[in-house]
Structures are given as C-alpha cells and as structure tokens.
Amino acid sequence: MMSLNGSSLVKNSVTGVSRTQSQSLRLPVRRPVVVSMLNNNNNRPERNVSVSVDSAVKEVNAPVAAEVDESEGKKPSSSVGGGVEDVYGEDSATEDQFITPWFVSVASGYSLLRDPHHNKGLAFTEKERDAHYLRGLLPPVVVNHDLQVKKMMHNIRQYQIPLQRYQAMMDLQERNERLFYKLLIENVEELLPIVYTPTVGEACQKYGSIFKNPQGLFISLRDKGKILEILKNWPQKKIQVIVVTDGERILGLGDLGCQGMGIPVGKLSLYTALGGIRPSACLPITIDVGTNNEKMLNDEFYIGLRQRRASGQEYAELMNEFMTAVKQNYGEKVLIQFEDFANHNAFDLLEKYRTTHLVFNDDIQGTASVVLAGLISALKLVGGSLADHRFLFLGAGEAGTGIAELIALEISKQTNAPLEETRKKVWLVDSKGLIVRSRLDSLQHFKKPWAHDHEPVDKFVDAIKTIKPTVLIGSSGAGQTFTKEVVETMSSLNEKPIILALSNPTSQSECTAEQAYTWSDGRAIFASGSPFDPVEYNGKVHVSGQANNAYIFPGFGLGLIISGAIRVHDDMLLAASEALAEQVTQEHFDKGLIYPPFTNIRKISAHIAAKVAAKAYELGLASRLPQPENLVAYAESCMYSPKYRSYR
C-alpha cells in the first residue's frame, strides 16, 4: 500500500557519475547560451564556430570563466539546487560541470532563432539584432512579450478542434519556450484542458501521427544494459524531476504503449508553469516494453516496439536498471514520478523503491491528496468532521485505494484512532461488487485492507442503499456509471450528497455536472476529474470544482526540491491536502466550489510547497539546511519566471 514508514528509510545515496574527457572525445552536451563575449573590434560576438574537436576539448580542459550576472557584474550565488537552481545558466552560472567553449556554444543569427530556450522572436531589440547577427532575419518591427501573448491567444482561439490547439501549443513550446510558459501561466484556466486532460488523451491516442520532435527520452527493451548511457545523451545534466510512464494505463484510455509520452511531457509542462520548476530541470521518459493494444500494433504510424507487452522478470529487470541508472546519473534527490502505470505494476514499484529513492506516484498519491483536500473543504458546506462521514468508492484500483488510504490516515490523525479502525469508514466496489471479507482470498493485495465484514452485494446501487454513504467517489475509468438511479438514491439519503466523478478524460467521467445537479434537484456538491461548464438549474448557476492533480503535484514537487527531501512520507501528502483546502475562501463556497480557481495556482503551489517542505524538515527528511524562516516567500523566490532576458 501507499503508507510510507519514515523510520525504515534507507539512506544509501549513490553518487552521480559524470563522463571525463579521458573516457570519450565527446564534448559535454550543453544547449547554446547567449552570452556577451565581445571582441575588440565591433562589440559583437565572434562568429568563429569552425572549431575542431581536438581544440574544443583542449579548451574545455582549460579553466573556464563563469558567466556573469548582467545586473550585478559578478557571479551570482546559488542558494538552492536542482530544479529551482539556475541549472540552465538562465540567470546565474552553471556550477560543477564542464562548459562548452563560448565560441562553440554562443548561439547567433539563424541558430538563435531556432533555439527554443533563448529565441524571443520579434521581441529581440534593435541592439540585440545587431549584436547577434539577426538583422534581416526578422521583420523590422519590435514587439514586447505581452503583445506576443495576445497574438498567440488570438491565433489559438481560431482553432475549433482541441487537438489543433494542443498542436499549436506544442509547436510554440518547441519554438519559444518562455513565450509558451508565459502564455500558459497567464491563461491557465483556458489552456490547462488543452495542454493536459482531457485533450492530452486524444493527443496520446494519435501521438504517432502528430509526432514531430522528441521532447524526452524513449527507453525500450532493446536498450537493456545501456540505460545509463542513454540518460547521458540527454543534454541537461542537473535534472531534478523525472516523470516516467510505461504507457499501460493512460488516463481512462488503457494501454497506449509508447504513445503515452504525451503524459510525461504534459505533466512536466505543468511542473514548470504551475510549480515554477525550471524547464531544463525536467525530464520526460517513456519506458517502452511493448503494448497489448492491437490497434496500436497494427497502426503504420505507431512509434513504439511492435510486440506484446513484456512482464514478469524481464519487466522488473529493465525497471530496476532504469531506477539504478537514474540515481547513479542524477543523484539521491532527483524526484521520480510514476505516471499511468497499470495497477499490478504501480503498487509494486512504489512499494519497492519508496525506501531507496525519492519516488511519487501521482495516480495513487497525487489523486488522493487532491481529493482529500476537496473533502476537507466540502465539510464547510455539509458540516461535521471526516470521521462523521461514510465513503463509498466505485473503482478499487490505484486511484480508489490511494484516496481511501489517505482519507483513513487523515481520520486517524484527527481522532487518534488506529488506522485499522478508520479504514472501516471507507467502502469500495469493484467489478465484482462490494469488497467484503468473504472475498479476501481472491483479492489483489492492495484491495485486502478494504475487505470489511458484510454480506456480498453485487449491484452498485444496492451497495449505496446498504452502506448509506454521505460521499460517493468514482475512480472506475468507466463513463456514465453514476446513473440517474445512483444519483437519486444518494440524494434520497443526504440533504447535500457529495459526488465526485473523478475519471478522465471527459468521456470516461462517471457522470456530467449537468446530470449530477439535475438528478439531485440542485443539491449535490459536485466535482470532477475533467472540467465541465457551469450549469443553470432552477434559476441558480452551479459551478463545479475540478479535482485536478495539477493542484497538488507541482507544489508538492517544489516543496521536495527546496527542502532537499530524500524520501516522500505520507504526512507530506496530508500537509499538501490541508494546504490546498486552506486556499478555498467563503466566496468560493458561496458558488458551490470546493477547490479554488486556477487563476492563482502559482501562489497556491507556493503555499503547498512551503507546507510540504516544513513537514520534510519536521520529519528529518530534508537535506537543504538550515531551514529558511519564511518558506512561502522562499518558495516563491525559487520559482522559474518566463520573462525574457536581455542579451546585449
């Protein structure tokens, strides 16, 4: 299960390994950085890029001056590492690594316009155009960042099909990274459904057809024994967050194999936009072990291995090599987020590596944390404490059992009751009916804690009538399973039934917002995994909340990084839930919301990061000492900003 015992943590750090020039003549890979290296003649960078490998290696082995902070005229100090440090040389010096000679690495002219990390398009000033050989390569007009955002939003809104908007956003990310993130941050409520769920689900289904440029690493069964070398092929060396999937359970769409890469790419875009983790510190990875999806195997545009999915020892050995290589290459504090693994692997991976790596499963733990936050908020509308309510789940997989466990943990924390007792407040229904003790021998291990004493119940609606829950939670991945009879039964038992239809994408949601409000006579407190438009019923407009993991994981990851956490503990998840619930105001409650709007998500993420970091320090799991006095302000100061730099 997902309970992590902090006392049993194994602190066996593996030091990161870097290549030396004696091992290979390959230059350390580093993206071009625009710097002001001037010659004595015309105050422009030298254009000598015809350099032999031998001379370049000699230059690398010589002492290299650090880049200079333009505003201070000195090498800036670095107070934090990894994803919130200036690992890309964006605002301060790159530390502790070889730097490609400036006369090789300086991007200018045509190359600069095709470097997404530094390209500013029409925002390059007249002086910058002269200094970096851009004159004539751009139209004469100079526009500012804000006007570029306005123009891009105008263009994106011209597309009527969500997938076309997704492709436009991905094209922008590959062309102008800072504009992409400024656009996403300033229009997060409109663009979040485009860059992530529900549109990303369709993007994954069609990923082979729309694939253009690699945005992460693909590691397949053919790469066994070479994974460490593959990690070294990635140009950025100071990675702090990895999102990895094997594509077996993408959202509610099932096995999409290698084409699940859209999920890690989308998640890490949100880590940057919502959590402030630098893009250069993020690495999306897909582990390709084949697919059992016949449609994919027969699709001429499929980009993955054309074989049945590997399992058992072969799968375990590949994953173990991957986990070992990640720690060896990036160190003890790199956060590895497991994403959209099937149940049988998700729980095993989390259980196996939680004591040796900094690991987090968003489907099990992130979903649980965001749902618990919504329930804590909902108590303001229905009254009572968590211990006063009964919870019934439709779905007993990663999400369902993860949420159930965190609810039981929070009740145990509030009441000091044993966890075994608080679990009895929570009931789960799977494809075979209510999970009860008479089924214990046939249950998967992660379902066994929820097998309570009760007679078997086959039908879901009968389970509602028997258990009489006050909270109904859908995590089944099966659309339209909260039928009219189900919602009406819940409404007959409760004045204000709490109904959470969490499955993604929209087509897999257990019910729509309109159905929940209509069938409950407008009395339901409703939230969903995918967004729904406001619903008018009997003259009142109901605005439903979205139990989106994007509320939790960006701030959670930021909190781990700024504290230098070495392990994830369940108390950190509880802290994140409580921090999110604190952000819901009376104004939001008046609209029926149990989650705050996404418009302030970066402040929300900073608040969550501070609470998670504080818990890491309290548990003795933080390695970045001493603890800052004001963790909220510290978190905000560490967040990446997509503002353009001035290149003179």
XYZ file of C-alpha atoms in Angstrom:
648
model
C 0.000 0.000 0.000
C 0.955 3.615 -0.027
C 1.821 4.083 3.652
C 5.449 5.063 3.969
C 7.281 4.345 7.195
C 9.737 7.151 7.711
C 11.633 5.175 10.359
C 12.610 2.471 7.873
C 14.131 4.721 5.283
C 17.357 3.557 3.747
C 19.756 6.420 3.124
C 22.085 4.719 0.690
C 22.993 7.602 -1.558
C 24.644 6.749 -4.834
C 26.935 9.497 -6.015
C 26.242 10.784 -9.518
C 28.810 9.844 -12.156
C 29.994 12.146 -14.932
C 31.990 11.416 -18.012
C 35.527 12.664 -18.387
C 37.398 13.582 -21.486
C 39.599 10.527 -20.992
C 36.527 8.355 -21.462
C 35.311 9.987 -24.633
C 36.149 12.772 -27.037
C 32.517 13.804 -26.992
C 32.044 17.295 -25.688
C 29.815 17.646 -22.632
C 26.468 18.480 -24.175
C 25.085 21.851 -23.284
C 22.484 23.935 -25.007
C 23.687 27.189 -26.557
C 23.719 30.050 -24.102
C 23.643 33.597 -25.347
C 26.411 35.493 -23.582
C 28.142 38.782 -24.121
C 31.605 37.674 -25.191
C 32.824 40.650 -27.161
C 35.864 41.039 -29.339
C 37.901 44.217 -29.535
C 36.704 45.392 -32.925
C 32.985 45.822 -33.224
C 31.446 44.810 -29.876
C 29.820 41.772 -31.430
C 30.368 38.105 -30.585
C 32.950 36.322 -32.693
C 31.399 34.077 -35.342
C 34.197 31.563 -35.362
C 32.299 28.306 -34.996
C 34.576 26.208 -37.194
C 36.434 24.554 -34.349
C 37.941 21.091 -34.402
C 37.018 18.569 -31.742
C 40.628 18.450 -30.550
C 40.857 22.184 -29.991
C 37.457 22.222 -28.351
C 38.490 19.503 -25.914
C 41.646 21.432 -25.038
C 39.520 24.493 -24.381
C 37.161 22.503 -22.160
C 40.031 21.185 -20.094
C 41.295 24.705 -19.531
C 39.836 26.839 -16.729
C 36.523 28.314 -17.828
C 35.224 31.607 -16.555
C 31.713 31.531 -15.194
C 29.006 33.572 -16.821
C 28.382 36.975 -15.337
C 25.143 38.273 -13.913
C 24.310 41.291 -16.044
C 22.741 43.363 -13.315
C 25.363 42.783 -10.641
C 28.528 42.318 -12.681
C 29.514 39.320 -10.600
C 28.941 35.627 -10.372
C 25.630 35.142 -8.541
C 25.390 32.870 -5.570
C 23.133 29.841 -5.677
C 21.072 29.057 -2.626
C 19.107 26.089 -3.914
C 19.872 23.183 -6.190
C 18.281 21.240 -8.965
C 15.004 22.296 -10.463
C 14.879 25.689 -8.812
C 18.522 26.498 -9.289
C 19.661 28.178 -12.468
C 20.708 24.876 -13.968
C 20.449 26.184 -17.497
C 22.537 29.280 -16.990
C 19.438 31.388 -17.465
C 20.113 33.798 -14.637
C 23.284 32.616 -12.979
C 26.392 30.498 -13.513
C 26.257 26.801 -14.191
C 28.206 25.109 -11.458
C 30.287 21.956 -11.127
C 30.249 20.878 -14.748
C 32.280 21.328 -17.893
C 31.162 24.162 -20.130
C 31.458 24.046 -23.888
C 33.754 26.881 -25.090
C 31.875 30.073 -25.688
C 32.971 30.318 -29.297
C 31.288 26.975 -29.936
C 28.247 27.478 -27.732
C 27.236 31.065 -28.492
C 24.046 30.984 -30.498
C 23.717 33.731 -33.059
C 21.784 34.524 -36.156
C 19.742 31.762 -37.709
C 20.666 29.250 -34.980
C 19.487 31.558 -32.217
C 16.040 31.841 -33.798
C 15.764 28.065 -33.673
C 16.835 27.650 -30.074
C 13.550 27.494 -28.108
C 15.307 28.237 -24.816
C 16.585 31.637 -25.967
C 14.552 32.593 -29.009
C 12.440 35.716 -28.445
C 11.128 36.109 -31.984
C 10.047 39.653 -32.752
C 10.864 40.692 -29.183
C 14.595 40.920 -29.969
C 15.566 44.574 -29.663
C 17.464 46.559 -32.260
C 20.691 46.268 -30.262
C 20.231 42.507 -29.832
C 19.618 42.082 -33.550
C 22.884 43.833 -34.316
C 24.845 42.053 -31.587
C 23.671 38.554 -32.520
C 23.515 38.683 -36.336
C 19.729 38.813 -36.517
C 19.488 41.834 -38.781
C 17.468 40.879 -41.841
C 16.380 37.540 -40.398
C 13.365 39.172 -38.735
C 10.820 41.709 -39.954
C 11.747 45.239 -38.780
C 9.009 45.547 -36.145
C 9.934 45.008 -32.481
C 7.125 43.809 -30.199
C 7.041 43.155 -26.469
C 6.314 39.936 -24.622
C 2.749 40.915 -23.721
C 1.805 41.616 -27.333
C 3.223 38.245 -28.340
C 0.960 36.583 -25.747
C -2.058 38.485 -27.058
C -1.272 37.448 -30.623
C -0.761 33.786 -29.739
C -4.012 33.577 -27.783
C -5.810 35.160 -30.735
C -4.312 32.547 -33.057
C -5.042 29.592 -30.778
C -8.653 30.636 -30.354
C -9.119 30.425 -34.119
C -8.870 26.646 -33.902
C -12.189 24.958 -33.207
C -10.761 21.477 -32.585
C -8.989 20.977 -29.209
C -6.289 18.744 -30.723
C -5.367 21.538 -33.131
C -4.966 23.880 -30.173
C -2.794 21.260 -28.473
C -0.571 21.011 -31.529
C -0.305 24.799 -31.732
C 0.823 24.925 -28.103
C 3.385 22.141 -28.612
C 4.736 23.923 -31.699
C 5.120 27.093 -29.643
C 6.957 25.199 -26.887
C 9.438 23.893 -29.446
C 9.889 27.377 -30.930
C 9.835 29.813 -27.988
C 9.857 28.227 -24.539
C 9.453 31.388 -22.474
C 6.528 32.592 -24.558
C 4.884 29.171 -24.158
C 5.093 29.330 -20.366
C 4.041 32.969 -20.116
C 1.026 32.143 -22.285
C 0.123 29.125 -20.142
C 0.603 30.917 -16.822
C -1.497 33.925 -17.794
C -4.294 31.849 -19.391
C -4.123 28.747 -17.237
C -7.869 28.103 -16.889
C -8.368 28.254 -20.648
C -5.236 26.358 -21.683
C -4.951 23.721 -18.940
C -7.580 21.485 -20.614
C -5.595 21.837 -23.842
C -2.065 21.003 -22.687
C -3.348 18.367 -20.266
C -6.556 16.471 -19.624
C -8.809 15.963 -21.466
C -7.099 16.910 -24.756
C -3.817 15.175 -23.934
C -5.690 11.865 -24.003
C -6.581 12.304 -27.658
C -3.026 13.513 -28.310
C -1.659 10.241 -26.897
C -4.042 8.190 -29.000
C -2.781 9.982 -32.121
C 0.794 10.606 -30.940
C 2.322 8.587 -33.753
C 0.584 10.736 -36.344
C 1.372 14.104 -34.762
C 4.905 13.278 -33.512
C 7.447 15.832 -34.750
C 10.403 16.383 -32.458
C 11.481 14.345 -29.408
C 10.578 16.059 -26.139
C 12.013 13.442 -23.811
C 13.788 10.088 -23.663
C 12.431 6.822 -25.036
C 13.921 3.747 -23.344
C 12.900 0.365 -24.747
C 13.594 -3.300 -24.085
C 16.244 -3.125 -26.796
C 18.203 -0.741 -24.586
C 18.722 -3.186 -21.735
C 22.247 -2.774 -20.398
C 22.572 0.699 -21.946
C 20.173 2.809 -19.896
C 22.869 4.789 -18.095
C 24.421 5.716 -21.448
C 21.012 6.778 -22.749
C 20.470 9.061 -19.761
C 23.802 10.689 -20.540
C 22.520 11.506 -24.031
C 20.067 13.992 -22.546
C 21.695 17.450 -22.843
C 20.762 18.722 -19.383
C 22.754 17.248 -16.523
C 21.124 18.719 -13.401
C 17.733 17.026 -13.591
C 15.509 17.324 -10.530
C 12.138 15.951 -11.705
C 11.547 12.929 -13.928
C 8.038 11.903 -14.953
C 8.082 8.351 -16.303
C 5.375 6.110 -17.769
C 5.232 2.730 -19.438
C 2.008 3.701 -21.182
C -0.074 0.772 -19.938
C -2.904 2.752 -18.343
C -3.104 6.194 -19.920
C -5.888 8.139 -18.175
C -9.021 6.043 -18.700
C -7.953 5.059 -22.213
C -5.939 1.951 -21.396
C -2.740 0.658 -22.992
C -1.331 3.182 -25.469
C 2.219 1.866 -25.302
C 4.988 4.203 -26.393
C 2.478 6.882 -27.360
C 1.834 7.576 -23.694
C 4.755 10.041 -23.891
C 2.209 12.859 -24.099
C 1.522 12.370 -20.396
C 5.077 12.968 -19.040
C 5.501 15.890 -21.442
C 2.224 17.442 -20.284
C 2.879 16.835 -16.590
C 6.289 18.480 -16.745
C 4.881 21.491 -18.573
C 2.640 21.934 -15.548
C 5.548 21.401 -13.145
C 7.111 24.480 -14.743
C 4.039 26.634 -15.367
C 2.242 25.910 -12.088
C 5.076 24.893 -9.770
C 7.932 27.012 -11.033
C 10.382 24.147 -11.675
C 12.831 25.195 -14.374
C 12.139 23.513 -17.734
C 15.785 22.491 -18.008
C 15.483 20.518 -14.756
C 12.583 18.412 -16.051
C 12.922 15.163 -17.983
C 10.003 13.189 -19.510
C 10.701 9.488 -20.051
C 8.732 6.648 -21.609
C 9.670 3.037 -20.888
C 8.635 1.034 -23.957
C 8.112 -2.634 -23.158
C 5.611 -3.199 -25.967
C 1.839 -2.939 -25.995
C -1.132 -5.286 -25.898
C -3.223 -2.790 -27.851
C -3.906 -4.484 -31.187
C -4.935 -1.211 -32.802
C -1.554 0.303 -31.964
C 0.353 -2.773 -33.133
C -1.408 -2.610 -36.490
C -1.117 1.163 -36.901
C 1.505 2.010 -39.534
C 2.202 5.280 -37.718
C 2.795 3.688 -34.298
C 6.200 4.789 -32.967
C 6.879 2.063 -30.387
C 8.026 -1.557 -30.267
C 5.688 -3.791 -32.255
C 5.453 -6.632 -29.762
C 3.301 -7.815 -26.905
C 3.971 -6.141 -23.574
C 6.789 -7.646 -21.513
C 6.070 -8.658 -17.922
C 7.485 -10.599 -15.000
C 11.251 -10.824 -14.579
C 12.046 -9.176 -17.916
C 9.992 -6.116 -16.960
C 11.338 -5.997 -13.394
C 14.962 -6.172 -14.557
C 14.508 -3.306 -17.019
C 12.812 -1.105 -14.405
C 15.494 -1.914 -11.830
C 18.228 -0.953 -14.292
C 16.358 2.278 -15.005
C 15.931 3.201 -11.336
C 19.574 2.401 -10.578
C 20.814 4.408 -13.564
C 18.688 7.440 -12.662
C 20.094 7.558 -9.154
C 23.639 6.998 -10.396
C 23.372 9.730 -13.022
C 21.321 12.352 -11.180
C 21.883 11.604 -7.519
C 19.852 10.965 -4.392
C 17.446 13.884 -4.596
C 16.009 13.524 -8.095
C 12.228 13.135 -7.868
C 10.891 10.226 -9.927
C 7.161 10.494 -10.549
C 5.495 7.282 -11.747
C 2.646 8.091 -14.103
C -0.113 5.927 -15.598
C 1.325 2.505 -14.795
C -1.195 -0.337 -14.563
C -2.327 -1.349 -11.076
C -0.248 -4.516 -10.892
C 2.962 -2.560 -11.519
C 2.124 0.793 -9.907
C 1.793 -0.506 -6.362
C 4.766 -2.842 -6.673
C 7.069 -0.097 -7.986
C 6.045 2.336 -5.265
C 6.473 -0.307 -2.568
C 9.840 -1.475 -3.914
C 11.542 1.899 -4.377
C 9.992 4.150 -1.727
C 12.772 3.374 0.774
C 15.676 3.808 -1.652
C 14.550 6.612 -3.992
C 12.598 9.863 -3.915
C 9.506 8.452 -5.649
C 5.940 9.638 -6.009
C 3.006 8.047 -7.816
C 0.614 10.745 -8.935
C -2.228 8.316 -9.661
C -2.061 6.811 -6.175
C -0.780 9.679 -4.040
C -1.422 12.861 -6.022
C -5.037 11.968 -6.744
C -5.522 11.012 -3.102
C -4.136 14.314 -1.877
C -6.274 16.490 -4.151
C -9.455 14.532 -3.359
C -8.803 14.698 0.376
C -8.383 18.473 0.037
C -11.791 18.684 -1.661
C -13.406 16.619 1.087
C -11.880 18.803 3.817
C -13.293 21.844 2.004
C -16.708 20.215 1.499
C -17.092 19.820 5.263
C -17.600 23.598 5.403
C -20.765 23.063 3.316
C -22.150 19.852 4.838
C -20.850 20.077 8.398
C -19.232 17.535 10.663
C -15.748 16.058 10.550
C -14.346 13.418 8.228
C -14.950 10.816 10.924
C -18.689 11.644 10.809
C -18.999 10.604 7.159
C -19.155 7.317 5.242
C -17.348 6.935 1.932
C -18.238 4.629 -0.940
C -15.985 4.208 -3.991
C -16.796 2.865 -7.424
C -13.374 1.644 -8.516
C -10.703 -0.075 -6.439
C -7.561 0.478 -8.461
C -4.631 2.841 -7.942
C -6.717 5.979 -7.545
C -9.519 4.459 -5.475
C -7.363 2.630 -2.939
C -4.895 5.527 -2.771
C -7.648 8.016 -1.939
C -9.215 5.606 0.525
C -5.928 5.147 2.381
C -5.264 8.874 2.674
C -8.802 9.501 3.955
C -8.306 6.816 6.600
C -4.917 8.280 7.530
C -6.376 11.767 7.955
C -9.233 10.452 10.123
C -6.702 8.516 12.201
C -4.621 11.669 12.607
C -7.648 13.723 13.688
C -9.144 11.160 16.071
C -6.070 9.229 17.247
C -7.946 6.048 16.313
C -5.985 3.088 14.877
C -5.747 3.035 11.090
C -7.410 -0.386 11.002
C -10.494 1.166 12.626
C -10.666 4.302 10.459
C -10.500 2.186 7.297
C -13.909 0.824 8.241
C -15.398 4.229 7.361
C -14.458 3.556 3.736
C -16.062 1.004 1.397
C -15.042 0.053 -2.134
C -16.886 -1.530 -5.037
C -15.003 -3.176 -7.907
C -16.176 -5.066 -10.978
C -17.337 -7.991 -8.798
C -19.305 -5.907 -6.330
C -18.738 -4.685 -2.792
C -15.345 -5.679 -1.406
C -16.090 -7.799 1.659
C -14.183 -10.227 3.858
C -15.654 -13.348 2.218
C -13.759 -12.350 -0.962
C -10.426 -11.932 0.842
C -8.608 -14.914 -0.690
C -9.325 -13.795 -4.263
C -8.452 -10.107 -3.810
C -5.310 -8.365 -5.050
C -3.062 -7.328 -2.176
C -3.883 -3.613 -2.405
C -7.621 -4.308 -2.029
C -7.368 -6.519 1.052
C -7.333 -3.716 3.683
C -10.809 -2.722 2.441
C -12.452 -6.130 2.824
C -14.864 -5.436 5.696
C -17.394 -7.680 7.402
C -20.567 -7.517 5.315
C -22.708 -9.757 3.179
C -21.828 -9.723 -0.561
C -23.543 -7.029 -2.679
C -23.351 -7.293 -6.466
C -25.037 -4.122 -7.740
C -23.578 -0.689 -7.110
C -26.922 0.957 -6.399
C -27.690 -1.774 -3.857
C -24.365 -1.051 -2.149
C -25.435 2.601 -1.822
C -28.739 1.582 -0.244
C -26.949 -0.768 2.171
C -23.896 1.313 3.175
C -25.775 4.659 3.099
C -22.704 6.731 2.212
C -22.573 10.503 2.551
C -19.757 10.705 -0.025
C -19.714 8.954 -3.406
C -16.385 8.778 -5.255
C -15.926 7.468 -8.774
C -12.494 6.236 -9.839
C -13.588 3.433 -12.129
C -12.446 4.755 -15.504
C -15.903 3.806 -16.779
C -18.140 6.551 -18.098
C -21.809 7.059 -17.165
C -21.728 4.652 -14.216
C -23.261 7.226 -11.877
C -26.697 6.713 -13.388
C -29.854 8.659 -12.633
C -30.861 5.926 -10.149
C -27.472 6.194 -8.405
C -27.615 9.987 -8.019
C -31.272 9.951 -6.956
C -30.523 7.263 -4.355
C -27.647 9.328 -2.936
C -29.930 12.385 -2.854
C -32.644 10.491 -1.001
C -30.141 9.611 1.714
C -28.432 13.018 2.039
C -29.570 16.631 2.014
C -26.283 17.603 0.336
C -24.729 14.499 -1.253
C -21.032 14.834 -2.085
C -20.472 13.313 -5.523
C -17.003 13.168 -7.050
C -16.780 11.811 -10.616
C -13.019 11.632 -10.996
C -12.315 9.507 -14.069
C -10.570 11.090 -17.065
C -10.922 12.103 -19.841
C -14.395 13.645 -20.080
C -15.797 10.664 -21.977
C -14.907 8.398 -19.037
C -16.404 10.594 -16.310
C -18.912 8.698 -14.146
C -21.458 11.459 -14.791
C -21.537 15.029 -16.040
C -22.019 18.119 -13.912
C -25.408 18.712 -15.517
C -26.562 15.197 -14.644
C -25.364 15.486 -11.036
C -27.147 18.795 -10.429
C -30.316 17.880 -12.338
C -30.794 14.432 -10.806
C -30.116 15.752 -7.285
C -32.503 18.717 -7.676
C -29.530 21.059 -7.464
C -28.443 19.787 -4.029
C -25.270 17.873 -4.960
C -21.814 19.105 -4.080
C -20.076 18.001 -7.238
C -16.512 17.890 -8.508
C -14.970 16.011 -11.400
C -11.634 14.983 -12.836
C -12.220 16.735 -16.157
C -13.658 20.263 -16.436
C -17.357 20.942 -17.040
C -19.091 24.207 -17.884
C -21.294 25.913 -15.259
C -24.823 24.512 -15.053
C -28.003 26.532 -14.546
C -30.724 24.690 -12.643
C -33.916 26.266 -11.302
C -32.538 29.739 -11.830
C -29.260 29.101 -9.982
C -25.873 28.754 -11.640
C -23.807 25.871 -10.251
C -20.033 25.987 -10.777
C -18.456 22.586 -10.301
C -14.945 22.089 -8.997
C -12.260 20.109 -10.747
C -10.362 17.601 -8.625
C -7.333 18.028 -10.825
C -3.974 16.634 -9.703
C -2.431 19.813 -11.108
C -3.442 21.461 -7.826
C -1.062 19.177 -5.933
C 1.903 17.703 -7.761
C 3.605 20.932 -8.987
C 3.668 22.468 -5.500
C 4.411 19.112 -3.904
C 7.450 18.651 -6.148
C 8.623 22.205 -5.476
C 8.402 21.572 -1.743
C 10.540 18.438 -2.050
C 13.157 20.290 -4.081
C 13.507 23.423 -1.947
C 13.902 21.277 1.169
C 16.250 18.798 -0.483
C 13.984 15.957 0.620
C 15.358 12.455 0.183
C 12.111 10.484 0.619
C 8.347 11.027 0.352
C 6.317 10.436 3.524
C 2.522 10.194 3.797
C 2.475 13.104 6.242
C 3.724 15.289 3.396
C 0.637 14.306 1.366
C -1.630 15.181 4.272
C 0.149 18.528 4.602
C -0.404 19.209 0.889
C -4.127 18.402 1.193
C -4.587 20.676 4.175
C -2.632 23.464 2.455
C -4.865 23.272 -0.638
C -8.059 23.229 1.436
C -6.878 26.390 3.209
C -6.965 28.234 -0.114
C -10.741 27.856 -0.524
C -12.488 31.041 0.631
C -16.072 31.827 1.586
C -16.531 33.438 -1.820
C -15.713 30.100 -3.432
C -18.054 28.213 -1.082
C -20.877 30.593 -1.986
C -20.547 29.397 -5.583
C -20.564 25.752 -4.509
C -16.839 25.341 -5.170
C -14.694 23.062 -3.032
C -11.488 23.958 -4.895
C -10.010 27.407 -5.524
C -9.861 28.686 -9.125
C -6.711 28.005 -11.107
C -6.096 31.706 -11.674
C -3.953 31.864 -8.510
C -2.354 28.457 -8.949
C 1.260 29.609 -8.602
C 0.537 31.187 -5.213
C -1.373 28.043 -4.249
C 1.594 25.918 -5.327
C 3.990 28.064 -3.283
C 1.752 27.648 -0.227
C 1.642 23.860 -0.732
C 5.407 23.748 -1.307
C 6.008 25.579 1.975
C 3.835 23.144 3.961
C 5.447 20.113 2.302
C 8.943 21.479 2.910
C 8.091 22.267 6.541
C 6.934 18.682 7.013
C 10.151 17.383 5.424
C 12.178 19.407 7.949
C 9.961 18.214 10.798
C 10.407 14.555 9.803
C 14.167 14.896 9.382
C 13.954 14.123 5.670
C 15.291 17.484 4.446
C 18.907 17.858 3.394
C 18.996 21.551 2.486
C 19.969 23.251 5.725
C 19.306 25.461 7.523
C 15.539 25.754 7.134
C 14.506 29.149 5.709
C 12.498 31.315 8.093
C 9.683 32.114 5.662
C 9.125 29.061 3.498
C 6.287 30.588 1.440
C 8.400 33.577 0.426
C 11.350 31.283 -0.174
C 9.271 29.001 -2.421
C 8.020 31.978 -4.426
C 11.548 33.316 -4.835
C 12.712 29.971 -6.208
C 10.029 29.703 -8.891
C 11.031 29.953 -12.536
C 9.898 33.095 -14.345
C 9.315 33.047 -18.122
C 10.340 36.684 -18.528
C 12.713 37.376 -21.392
C 16.358 38.022 -20.593
C 18.210 40.911 -22.142
C 21.000 39.673 -24.425
C 23.428 42.507 -25.118
